[in-house]
Amino acid sequence: MYSASVRNANLIHFTRRSLCHNNLATVSRTFTPLRTTSRCTRHVTRTSVATSRVLSSAPPLKEGKSLLPYVLLSLGVISAFAGGAKLVADYKAELMKEEKKKSCAEQGKTEKKGKALIGGPFNLVDTEGNKVTNLDFLGKWVLVYFGFTFCPDVCPEELEKIGDMLTIMDNTPRAPKITPIFISVDPKRDTPELIKLYLEDFHPEFIGLTGTMEQVKRATKQYRVYYSEGPDPGNNEYIVDHSIVTFLMDPRGEFSQNFGPNTTAEAAAEKIAEKMNDFYTATE
């Protein structure tokens, strides 16, 4: 009789330890990438400990008594906290998706006259520290791209493609010059000096612009560009998620066309030539 009680007590202790450990491991693996993970994990840990204390303070089970109520209690408490953390994570993810969808949808909006609601006033600084506004580009064809110098792959690919587009247009007879502009969405790290050095790897005509957090925010809002700073894993090496789009603006400073990552340089150049012809035909 004595040995059976000892075995039951050991079984209860092992079940509680295994249950808490397994559930905590599952929660940790599921939510590690999110900022809320550490808080949720601490809550689950405290809850698991509290649950363990409740179980340990319960009267000893008689031989043959079922462990099921205690198992269900522990599972229920931990599952409730894990479910709450998942709801918070899902809600934040949905907010980011909705913001991104809204930005993309606004890029396709048009006024009654057919003008896209893209572009407008901005006040930034160039790589020499000079103040630059949208008015400085009136009378010019402009290609505008928003990105950041720490971008690992997408931005370099898009900037190279813009360079190819400009080369094609430079070799097109009677085609007007186009000014390429790079606007940083990471003003915390992208200093004028760093942007200047970064753009040396691309087309020599690139103009790099940045500004304060508020100035960059206003510029992105004018172009309906989405951007969001990701979590910092350490050493200031975070990634900035942003819209991948190049805007063609006409000499009046109005939106003419946009190009996504799937548009080739050749196709974009052909479209630019078409838009230029339409513009000059309409203004004759």
JSON list of N, CA, C and O in Angstrom, two decimals, residues 130-180:
[
{"chain": "A", "resi": 130, "resn": "ASN", "atom": "N", "xyz": [21.79, 70.06, -48.71]},
{"chain": "A", "resi": 130, "resn": "ASN", "atom": "CA", "xyz": [20.96, 71.14, -49.24]},
{"chain": "A", "resi": 130, "resn": "ASN", "atom": "C", "xyz": [19.47, 70.80, -49.11]},
{"chain": "A", "resi": 130, "resn": "ASN", "atom": "O", "xyz": [19.07, 69.65, -49.30]},
{"chain": "A", "resi": 131, "resn": "LYS", "atom": "N", "xyz": [18.66, 71.81, -48.82]},
{"chain": "A", "resi": 131, "resn": "LYS", "atom": "CA", "xyz": [17.22, 71.61, -48.74]},
{"chain": "A", "resi": 131, "resn": "LYS", "atom": "C", "xyz": [16.66, 71.41, -50.15]},
{"chain": "A", "resi": 131, "resn": "LYS", "atom": "O", "xyz": [17.01, 72.12, -51.07]},
{"chain": "A", "resi": 132, "resn": "VAL", "atom": "N", "xyz": [15.78, 70.42, -50.28]},
{"chain": "A", "resi": 132, "resn": "VAL", "atom": "CA", "xyz": [15.19, 70.09, -51.58]},
{"chain": "A", "resi": 132, "resn": "VAL", "atom": "C", "xyz": [13.68, 69.93, -51.40]},
{"chain": "A", "resi": 132, "resn": "VAL", "atom": "O", "xyz": [13.23, 69.31, -50.44]},
{"chain": "A", "resi": 133, "resn": "THR", "atom": "N", "xyz": [12.92, 70.50, -52.32]},
{"chain": "A", "resi": 133, "resn": "THR", "atom": "CA", "xyz": [11.47, 70.33, -52.31]},
{"chain": "A", "resi": 133, "resn": "THR", "atom": "C", "xyz": [11.00, 69.78, -53.65]},
{"chain": "A", "resi": 133, "resn": "THR", "atom": "O", "xyz": [11.79, 69.69, -54.60]},
{"chain": "A", "resi": 134, "resn": "ASN", "atom": "N", "xyz": [9.74, 69.45, -53.73]},
{"chain": "A", "resi": 134, "resn": "ASN", "atom": "CA", "xyz": [9.17, 68.94, -54.98]},
{"chain": "A", "resi": 134, "resn": "ASN", "atom": "C", "xyz": [9.22, 70.00, -56.08]},
{"chain": "A", "resi": 134, "resn": "ASN", "atom": "O", "xyz": [9.28, 69.68, -57.27]},
{"chain": "A", "resi": 135, "resn": "LEU", "atom": "N", "xyz": [9.24, 71.26, -55.70]},
{"chain": "A", "resi": 135, "resn": "LEU", "atom": "CA", "xyz": [9.26, 72.34, -56.69]},
{"chain": "A", "resi": 135, "resn": "LEU", "atom": "C", "xyz": [10.57, 72.37, -57.48]},
{"chain": "A", "resi": 135, "resn": "LEU", "atom": "O", "xyz": [10.61, 72.90, -58.60]},
{"chain": "A", "resi": 136, "resn": "ASP", "atom": "N", "xyz": [11.63, 71.81, -56.90]},
{"chain": "A", "resi": 136, "resn": "ASP", "atom": "CA", "xyz": [12.92, 71.79, -57.59]},
{"chain": "A", "resi": 136, "resn": "ASP", "atom": "C", "xyz": [12.92, 70.89, -58.82]},
{"chain": "A", "resi": 136, "resn": "ASP", "atom": "O", "xyz": [13.84, 70.95, -59.64]},
{"chain": "A", "resi": 137, "resn": "PHE", "atom": "N", "xyz": [11.90, 70.05, -58.95]},
{"chain": "A", "resi": 137, "resn": "PHE", "atom": "CA", "xyz": [11.88, 69.09, -60.07]},
{"chain": "A", "resi": 137, "resn": "PHE", "atom": "C", "xyz": [10.81, 69.42, -61.10]},
{"chain": "A", "resi": 137, "resn": "PHE", "atom": "O", "xyz": [10.59, 68.62, -62.03]},
{"chain": "A", "resi": 138, "resn": "LEU", "atom": "N", "xyz": [10.16, 70.57, -60.95]},
{"chain": "A", "resi": 138, "resn": "LEU", "atom": "CA", "xyz": [9.18, 70.98, -61.96]},
{"chain": "A", "resi": 138, "resn": "LEU", "atom": "C", "xyz": [9.90, 71.23, -63.29]},
{"chain": "A", "resi": 138, "resn": "LEU", "atom": "O", "xyz": [10.99, 71.79, -63.33]},
{"chain": "A", "resi": 139, "resn": "GLY", "atom": "N", "xyz": [9.29, 70.78, -64.37]},
{"chain": "A", "resi": 139, "resn": "GLY", "atom": "CA", "xyz": [9.90, 70.91, -65.70]},
{"chain": "A", "resi": 139, "resn": "GLY", "atom": "C", "xyz": [10.77, 69.71, -66.07]},
{"chain": "A", "resi": 139, "resn": "GLY", "atom": "O", "xyz": [11.35, 69.68, -67.16]},
{"chain": "A", "resi": 140, "resn": "LYS", "atom": "N", "xyz": [10.84, 68.72, -65.16]},
{"chain": "A", "resi": 140, "resn": "LYS", "atom": "CA", "xyz": [11.67, 67.54, -65.42]},
{"chain": "A", "resi": 140, "resn": "LYS", "atom": "C", "xyz": [10.82, 66.27, -65.31]},
{"chain": "A", "resi": 140, "resn": "LYS", "atom": "O", "xyz": [9.86, 66.21, -64.55]},
{"chain": "A", "resi": 141, "resn": "TRP", "atom": "N", "xyz": [11.23, 65.27, -66.09]},
{"chain": "A", "resi": 141, "resn": "TRP", "atom": "CA", "xyz": [10.69, 63.92, -65.89]},
{"chain": "A", "resi": 141, "resn": "TRP", "atom": "C", "xyz": [11.48, 63.29, -64.76]},
{"chain": "A", "resi": 141, "resn": "TRP", "atom": "O", "xyz": [12.71, 63.37, -64.72]},
{"chain": "A", "resi": 142, "resn": "VAL", "atom": "N", "xyz": [10.76, 62.67, -63.82]},
{"chain": "A", "resi": 142, "resn": "VAL", "atom": "CA", "xyz": [11.41, 62.15, -62.61]},
{"chain": "A", "resi": 142, "resn": "VAL", "atom": "C", "xyz": [10.96, 60.71, -62.32]},
{"chain": "A", "resi": 142, "resn": "VAL", "atom": "O", "xyz": [9.78, 60.38, -62.48]},
{"chain": "A", "resi": 143, "resn": "LEU", "atom": "N", "xyz": [11.91, 59.88, -61.92]},
{"chain": "A", "resi": 143, "resn": "LEU", "atom": "CA", "xyz": [11.61, 58.55, -61.40]},
{"chain": "A", "resi": 143, "resn": "LEU", "atom": "C", "xyz": [11.92, 58.56, -59.91]},
{"chain": "A", "resi": 143, "resn": "LEU", "atom": "O", "xyz": [13.03, 58.88, -59.50]},
{"chain": "A", "resi": 144, "resn": "VAL", "atom": "N", "xyz": [10.92, 58.23, -59.09]},
{"chain": "A", "resi": 144, "resn": "VAL", "atom": "CA", "xyz": [11.06, 58.28, -57.63]},
{"chain": "A", "resi": 144, "resn": "VAL", "atom": "C", "xyz": [10.96, 56.88, -57.05]},
{"chain": "A", "resi": 144, "resn": "VAL", "atom": "O", "xyz": [10.02, 56.14, -57.34]},
{"chain": "A", "resi": 145, "resn": "TYR", "atom": "N", "xyz": [11.94, 56.53, -56.21]},
{"chain": "A", "resi": 145, "resn": "TYR", "atom": "CA", "xyz": [11.93, 55.23, -55.54]},
{"chain": "A", "resi": 145, "resn": "TYR", "atom": "C", "xyz": [12.20, 55.43, -54.05]},
{"chain": "A", "resi": 145, "resn": "TYR", "atom": "O", "xyz": [13.12, 56.14, -53.66]},
{"chain": "A", "resi": 146, "resn": "PHE", "atom": "N", "xyz": [11.40, 54.78, -53.20]},
{"chain": "A", "resi": 146, "resn": "PHE", "atom": "CA", "xyz": [11.58, 54.82, -51.75]},
{"chain": "A", "resi": 146, "resn": "PHE", "atom": "C", "xyz": [12.23, 53.52, -51.28]},
{"chain": "A", "resi": 146, "resn": "PHE", "atom": "O", "xyz": [11.75, 52.42, -51.61]},
{"chain": "A", "resi": 147, "resn": "GLY", "atom": "N", "xyz": [13.31, 53.63, -50.51]},
{"chain": "A", "resi": 147, "resn": "GLY", "atom": "CA", "xyz": [14.00, 52.43, -50.02]},
{"chain": "A", "resi": 147, "resn": "GLY", "atom": "C", "xyz": [14.92, 52.79, -48.87]},
{"chain": "A", "resi": 147, "resn": "GLY", "atom": "O", "xyz": [14.79, 53.85, -48.25]},
{"chain": "A", "resi": 148, "resn": "PHE", "atom": "N", "xyz": [15.90, 51.93, -48.60]},
{"chain": "A", "resi": 148, "resn": "PHE", "atom": "CA", "xyz": [16.87, 52.23, -47.54]},
{"chain": "A", "resi": 148, "resn": "PHE", "atom": "C", "xyz": [18.19, 51.52, -47.85]},
{"chain": "A", "resi": 148, "resn": "PHE", "atom": "O", "xyz": [18.22, 50.48, -48.50]},
{"chain": "A", "resi": 149, "resn": "THR", "atom": "N", "xyz": [19.28, 52.12, -47.40]},
{"chain": "A", "resi": 149, "resn": "THR", "atom": "CA", "xyz": [20.61, 51.64, -47.80]},
{"chain": "A", "resi": 149, "resn": "THR", "atom": "C", "xyz": [20.97, 50.29, -47.19]},
{"chain": "A", "resi": 149, "resn": "THR", "atom": "O", "xyz": [21.86, 49.62, -47.70]},
{"chain": "A", "resi": 150, "resn": "PHE", "atom": "N", "xyz": [20.32, 49.90, -46.10]},
{"chain": "A", "resi": 150, "resn": "PHE", "atom": "CA", "xyz": [20.62, 48.62, -45.46]},
{"chain": "A", "resi": 150, "resn": "PHE", "atom": "C", "xyz": [19.80, 47.48, -46.05]},
{"chain": "A", "resi": 150, "resn": "PHE", "atom": "O", "xyz": [19.87, 46.35, -45.58]},
{"chain": "A", "resi": 151, "resn": "CYS", "atom": "N", "xyz": [19.02, 47.78, -47.08]},
{"chain": "A", "resi": 151, "resn": "CYS", "atom": "CA", "xyz": [18.18, 46.77, -47.73]},
{"chain": "A", "resi": 151, "resn": "CYS", "atom": "C", "xyz": [19.09, 45.68, -48.33]},
{"chain": "A", "resi": 151, "resn": "CYS", "atom": "O", "xyz": [19.99, 45.99, -49.10]},
{"chain": "A", "resi": 152, "resn": "PRO", "atom": "N", "xyz": [18.85, 44.41, -48.00]},
{"chain": "A", "resi": 152, "resn": "PRO", "atom": "CA", "xyz": [19.77, 43.36, -48.44]},
{"chain": "A", "resi": 152, "resn": "PRO", "atom": "C", "xyz": [19.69, 42.98, -49.91]},
{"chain": "A", "resi": 152, "resn": "PRO", "atom": "O", "xyz": [20.69, 42.58, -50.50]},
{"chain": "A", "resi": 153, "resn": "ASP", "atom": "N", "xyz": [18.52, 43.09, -50.53]},
{"chain": "A", "resi": 153, "resn": "ASP", "atom": "CA", "xyz": [18.42, 42.62, -51.93]},
{"chain": "A", "resi": 153, "resn": "ASP", "atom": "C", "xyz": [17.45, 43.40, -52.80]},
{"chain": "A", "resi": 153, "resn": "ASP", "atom": "O", "xyz": [17.79, 43.77, -53.92]},
{"chain": "A", "resi": 154, "resn": "VAL", "atom": "N", "xyz": [16.24, 43.65, -52.33]},
{"chain": "A", "resi": 154, "resn": "VAL", "atom": "CA", "xyz": [15.21, 44.26, -53.18]},
{"chain": "A", "resi": 154, "resn": "VAL", "atom": "C", "xyz": [15.62, 45.64, -53.68]},
{"chain": "A", "resi": 154, "resn": "VAL", "atom": "O", "xyz": [15.54, 45.93, -54.89]},
{"chain": "A", "resi": 155, "resn": "CYS", "atom": "N", "xyz": [16.05, 46.51, -52.79]},
{"chain": "A", "resi": 155, "resn": "CYS", "atom": "CA", "xyz": [16.42, 47.88, -53.19]},
{"chain": "A", "resi": 155, "resn": "CYS", "atom": "C", "xyz": [17.56, 47.90, -54.22]},
{"chain": "A", "resi": 155, "resn": "CYS", "atom": "O", "xyz": [17.45, 48.59, -55.24]},
{"chain": "A", "resi": 156, "resn": "PRO", "atom": "N", "xyz": [18.65, 47.16, -53.99]},
{"chain": "A", "resi": 156, "resn": "PRO", "atom": "CA", "xyz": [19.71, 47.14, -55.01]},
{"chain": "A", "resi": 156, "resn": "PRO", "atom": "C", "xyz": [19.20, 46.68, -56.37]},
{"chain": "A", "resi": 156, "resn": "PRO", "atom": "O", "xyz": [19.58, 47.24, -57.41]},
{"chain": "A", "resi": 157, "resn": "GLU", "atom": "N", "xyz": [18.35, 45.66, -56.38]},
{"chain": "A", "resi": 157, "resn": "GLU", "atom": "CA", "xyz": [17.81, 45.16, -57.65]},
{"chain": "A", "resi": 157, "resn": "GLU", "atom": "C", "xyz": [16.96, 46.22, -58.35]},
{"chain": "A", "resi": 157, "resn": "GLU", "atom": "O", "xyz": [17.07, 46.41, -59.57]},
{"chain": "A", "resi": 158, "resn": "GLU", "atom": "N", "xyz": [16.11, 46.91, -57.59]},
{"chain": "A", "resi": 158, "resn": "GLU", "atom": "CA", "xyz": [15.25, 47.93, -58.18]},
{"chain": "A", "resi": 158, "resn": "GLU", "atom": "C", "xyz": [16.06, 49.14, -58.65]},
{"chain": "A", "resi": 158, "resn": "GLU", "atom": "O", "xyz": [15.76, 49.72, -59.70]},
{"chain": "A", "resi": 159, "resn": "LEU", "atom": "N", "xyz": [17.07, 49.52, -57.91]},
{"chain": "A", "resi": 159, "resn": "LEU", "atom": "CA", "xyz": [17.90, 50.66, -58.31]},
{"chain": "A", "resi": 159, "resn": "LEU", "atom": "C", "xyz": [18.71, 50.33, -59.57]},
{"chain": "A", "resi": 159, "resn": "LEU", "atom": "O", "xyz": [18.90, 51.19, -60.44]},
{"chain": "A", "resi": 160, "resn": "GLU", "atom": "N", "xyz": [19.19, 49.11, -59.66]},
{"chain": "A", "resi": 160, "resn": "GLU", "atom": "CA", "xyz": [19.89, 48.68, -60.87]},
{"chain": "A", "resi": 160, "resn": "GLU", "atom": "C", "xyz": [18.94, 48.70, -62.07]},
{"chain": "A", "resi": 160, "resn": "GLU", "atom": "O", "xyz": [19.33, 49.09, -63.18]},
{"chain": "A", "resi": 161, "resn": "LYS", "atom": "N", "xyz": [17.71, 48.26, -61.84]},
{"chain": "A", "resi": 161, "resn": "LYS", "atom": "CA", "xyz": [16.72, 48.26, -62.92]},
{"chain": "A", "resi": 161, "resn": "LYS", "atom": "C", "xyz": [16.41, 49.68, -63.37]},
{"chain": "A", "resi": 161, "resn": "LYS", "atom": "O", "xyz": [16.28, 49.94, -64.57]},
{"chain": "A", "resi": 162, "resn": "ILE", "atom": "N", "xyz": [16.32, 50.61, -62.41]},
{"chain": "A", "resi": 162, "resn": "ILE", "atom": "CA", "xyz": [16.09, 52.01, -62.77]},
{"chain": "A", "resi": 162, "resn": "ILE", "atom": "C", "xyz": [17.26, 52.52, -63.62]},
{"chain": "A", "resi": 162, "resn": "ILE", "atom": "O", "xyz": [17.06, 53.24, -64.61]},
{"chain": "A", "resi": 163, "resn": "GLY", "atom": "N", "xyz": [18.48, 52.13, -63.26]},
{"chain": "A", "resi": 163, "resn": "GLY", "atom": "CA", "xyz": [19.65, 52.51, -64.06]},
{"chain": "A", "resi": 163, "resn": "GLY", "atom": "C", "xyz": [19.57, 51.99, -65.48]},
{"chain": "A", "resi": 163, "resn": "GLY", "atom": "O", "xyz": [19.90, 52.69, -66.44]},
{"chain": "A", "resi": 164, "resn": "ASP", "atom": "N", "xyz": [19.09, 50.74, -65.62]},
{"chain": "A", "resi": 164, "resn": "ASP", "atom": "CA", "xyz": [18.92, 50.16, -66.96]},
{"chain": "A", "resi": 164, "resn": "ASP", "atom": "C", "xyz": [17.84, 50.91, -67.75]},
{"chain": "A", "resi": 164, "resn": "ASP", "atom": "O", "xyz": [17.99, 51.13, -68.96]},
{"chain": "A", "resi": 165, "resn": "MET", "atom": "N", "xyz": [16.78, 51.29, -67.07]},
{"chain": "A", "resi": 165, "resn": "MET", "atom": "CA", "xyz": [15.71, 52.06, -67.72]},
{"chain": "A", "resi": 165, "resn": "MET", "atom": "C", "xyz": [16.27, 53.39, -68.25]},
{"chain": "A", "resi": 165, "resn": "MET", "atom": "O", "xyz": [15.97, 53.80, -69.38]},
{"chain": "A", "resi": 166, "resn": "LEU", "atom": "N", "xyz": [17.08, 54.04, -67.44]},
{"chain": "A", "resi": 166, "resn": "LEU", "atom": "CA", "xyz": [17.66, 55.33, -67.83]},
{"chain": "A", "resi": 166, "resn": "LEU", "atom": "C", "xyz": [18.62, 55.17, -69.01]},
{"chain": "A", "resi": 166, "resn": "LEU", "atom": "O", "xyz": [18.66, 56.02, -69.92]},
{"chain": "A", "resi": 167, "resn": "THR", "atom": "N", "xyz": [19.38, 54.08, -69.00]},
{"chain": "A", "resi": 167, "resn": "THR", "atom": "CA", "xyz": [20.31, 53.83, -70.11]},
{"chain": "A", "resi": 167, "resn": "THR", "atom": "C", "xyz": [19.55, 53.65, -71.42]},
{"chain": "A", "resi": 167, "resn": "THR", "atom": "O", "xyz": [19.95, 54.17, -72.47]},
{"chain": "A", "resi": 168, "resn": "ILE", "atom": "N", "xyz": [18.45, 52.90, -71.36]},
{"chain": "A", "resi": 168, "resn": "ILE", "atom": "CA", "xyz": [17.64, 52.69, -72.55]},
{"chain": "A", "resi": 168, "resn": "ILE", "atom": "C", "xyz": [17.07, 54.02, -73.05]},
{"chain": "A", "resi": 168, "resn": "ILE", "atom": "O", "xyz": [17.10, 54.32, -74.24]},
{"chain": "A", "resi": 169, "resn": "MET", "atom": "N", "xyz": [16.55, 54.82, -72.12]},
{"chain": "A", "resi": 169, "resn": "MET", "atom": "CA", "xyz": [15.96, 56.10, -72.51]},
{"chain": "A", "resi": 169, "resn": "MET", "atom": "C", "xyz": [17.02, 57.08, -73.02]},
{"chain": "A", "resi": 169, "resn": "MET", "atom": "O", "xyz": [16.76, 57.89, -73.93]},
{"chain": "A", "resi": 170, "resn": "ASP", "atom": "N", "xyz": [18.23, 57.01, -72.47]},
{"chain": "A", "resi": 170, "resn": "ASP", "atom": "CA", "xyz": [19.32, 57.88, -72.95]},
{"chain": "A", "resi": 170, "resn": "ASP", "atom": "C", "xyz": [19.68, 57.56, -74.40]},
{"chain": "A", "resi": 170, "resn": "ASP", "atom": "O", "xyz": [20.14, 58.43, -75.14]},
{"chain": "A", "resi": 171, "resn": "ASN", "atom": "N", "xyz": [19.48, 56.32, -74.79]},
{"chain": "A", "resi": 171, "resn": "ASN", "atom": "CA", "xyz": [19.79, 55.90, -76.16]},
{"chain": "A", "resi": 171, "resn": "ASN", "atom": "C", "xyz": [18.57, 55.99, -77.09]},
{"chain": "A", "resi": 171, "resn": "ASN", "atom": "O", "xyz": [18.65, 55.56, -78.25]},
{"chain": "A", "resi": 172, "resn": "THR", "atom": "N", "xyz": [17.49, 56.53, -76.57]},
{"chain": "A", "resi": 172, "resn": "THR", "atom": "CA", "xyz": [16.29, 56.71, -77.39]},
{"chain": "A", "resi": 172, "resn": "THR", "atom": "C", "xyz": [16.31, 58.11, -78.01]},
{"chain": "A", "resi": 172, "resn": "THR", "atom": "O", "xyz": [16.41, 59.10, -77.28]},
{"chain": "A", "resi": 173, "resn": "PRO", "atom": "N", "xyz": [16.27, 58.21, -79.31]},
{"chain": "A", "resi": 173, "resn": "PRO", "atom": "CA", "xyz": [16.33, 59.53, -79.97]},
{"chain": "A", "resi": 173, "resn": "PRO", "atom": "C", "xyz": [15.25, 60.50, -79.48]},
{"chain": "A", "resi": 173, "resn": "PRO", "atom": "O", "xyz": [14.10, 60.12, -79.34]},
{"chain": "A", "resi": 174, "resn": "ARG", "atom": "N", "xyz": [15.67, 61.72, -79.22]},
{"chain": "A", "resi": 174, "resn": "ARG", "atom": "CA", "xyz": [14.79, 62.82, -78.83]},
{"chain": "A", "resi": 174, "resn": "ARG", "atom": "C", "xyz": [14.06, 62.61, -77.51]},
{"chain": "A", "resi": 174, "resn": "ARG", "atom": "O", "xyz": [13.16, 63.39, -77.16]},
{"chain": "A", "resi": 175, "resn": "ALA", "atom": "N", "xyz": [14.43, 61.60, -76.76]},
{"chain": "A", "resi": 175, "resn": "ALA", "atom": "CA", "xyz": [13.78, 61.38, -75.46]},
{"chain": "A", "resi": 175, "resn": "ALA", "atom": "C", "xyz": [14.35, 62.36, -74.43]},
{"chain": "A", "resi": 175, "resn": "ALA", "atom": "O", "xyz": [15.57, 62.53, -74.33]},
{"chain": "A", "resi": 176, "resn": "PRO", "atom": "N", "xyz": [13.50, 63.02, -73.65]},
{"chain": "A", "resi": 176, "resn": "PRO", "atom": "CA", "xyz": [13.98, 63.96, -72.62]},
{"chain": "A", "resi": 176, "resn": "PRO", "atom": "C", "xyz": [14.77, 63.25, -71.53]},
{"chain": "A", "resi": 176, "resn": "PRO", "atom": "O", "xyz": [14.59, 62.05, -71.30]},
{"chain": "A", "resi": 177, "resn": "LYS", "atom": "N", "xyz": [15.62, 63.98, -70.86]},
{"chain": "A", "resi": 177, "resn": "LYS", "atom": "CA", "xyz": [16.38, 63.42, -69.74]},
{"chain": "A", "resi": 177, "resn": "LYS", "atom": "C", "xyz": [15.44, 63.11, -68.59]},
{"chain": "A", "resi": 177, "resn": "LYS", "atom": "O", "xyz": [14.44, 63.81, -68.37]},
{"chain": "A", "resi": 178, "resn": "ILE", "atom": "N", "xyz": [15.77, 62.08, -67.85]},
{"chain": "A", "resi": 178, "resn": "ILE", "atom": "CA", "xyz": [14.98, 61.70, -66.67]},
{"chain": "A", "resi": 178, "resn": "ILE", "atom": "C", "xyz": [15.87, 61.78, -65.44]},
{"chain": "A", "resi": 178, "resn": "ILE", "atom": "O", "xyz": [17.02, 61.32, -65.45]},
{"chain": "A", "resi": 179, "resn": "THR", "atom": "N", "xyz": [15.34, 62.37, -64.37]},
{"chain": "A", "resi": 179, "resn": "THR", "atom": "CA", "xyz": [16.09, 62.49, -63.11]},
{"chain": "A", "resi": 179, "resn": "THR", "atom": "C", "xyz": [15.64, 61.39, -62.15]},
{"chain": "A", "resi": 179, "resn": "THR", "atom": "O", "xyz": [14.47, 61.33, -61.78]},
{"chain": "A", "resi": 180, "resn": "PRO", "atom": "N", "xyz": [16.56, 60.49, -61.74]},
{"chain": "A", "resi": 180, "resn": "PRO", "atom": "CA", "xyz": [16.20, 59.45, -60.78]},
{"chain": "A", "resi": 180, "resn": "PRO", "atom": "C", "xyz": [16.39, 59.94, -59.34]},
{"chain": "A", "resi": 180, "resn": "PRO", "atom": "O", "xyz": [17.41, 60.55, -59.01]}
]
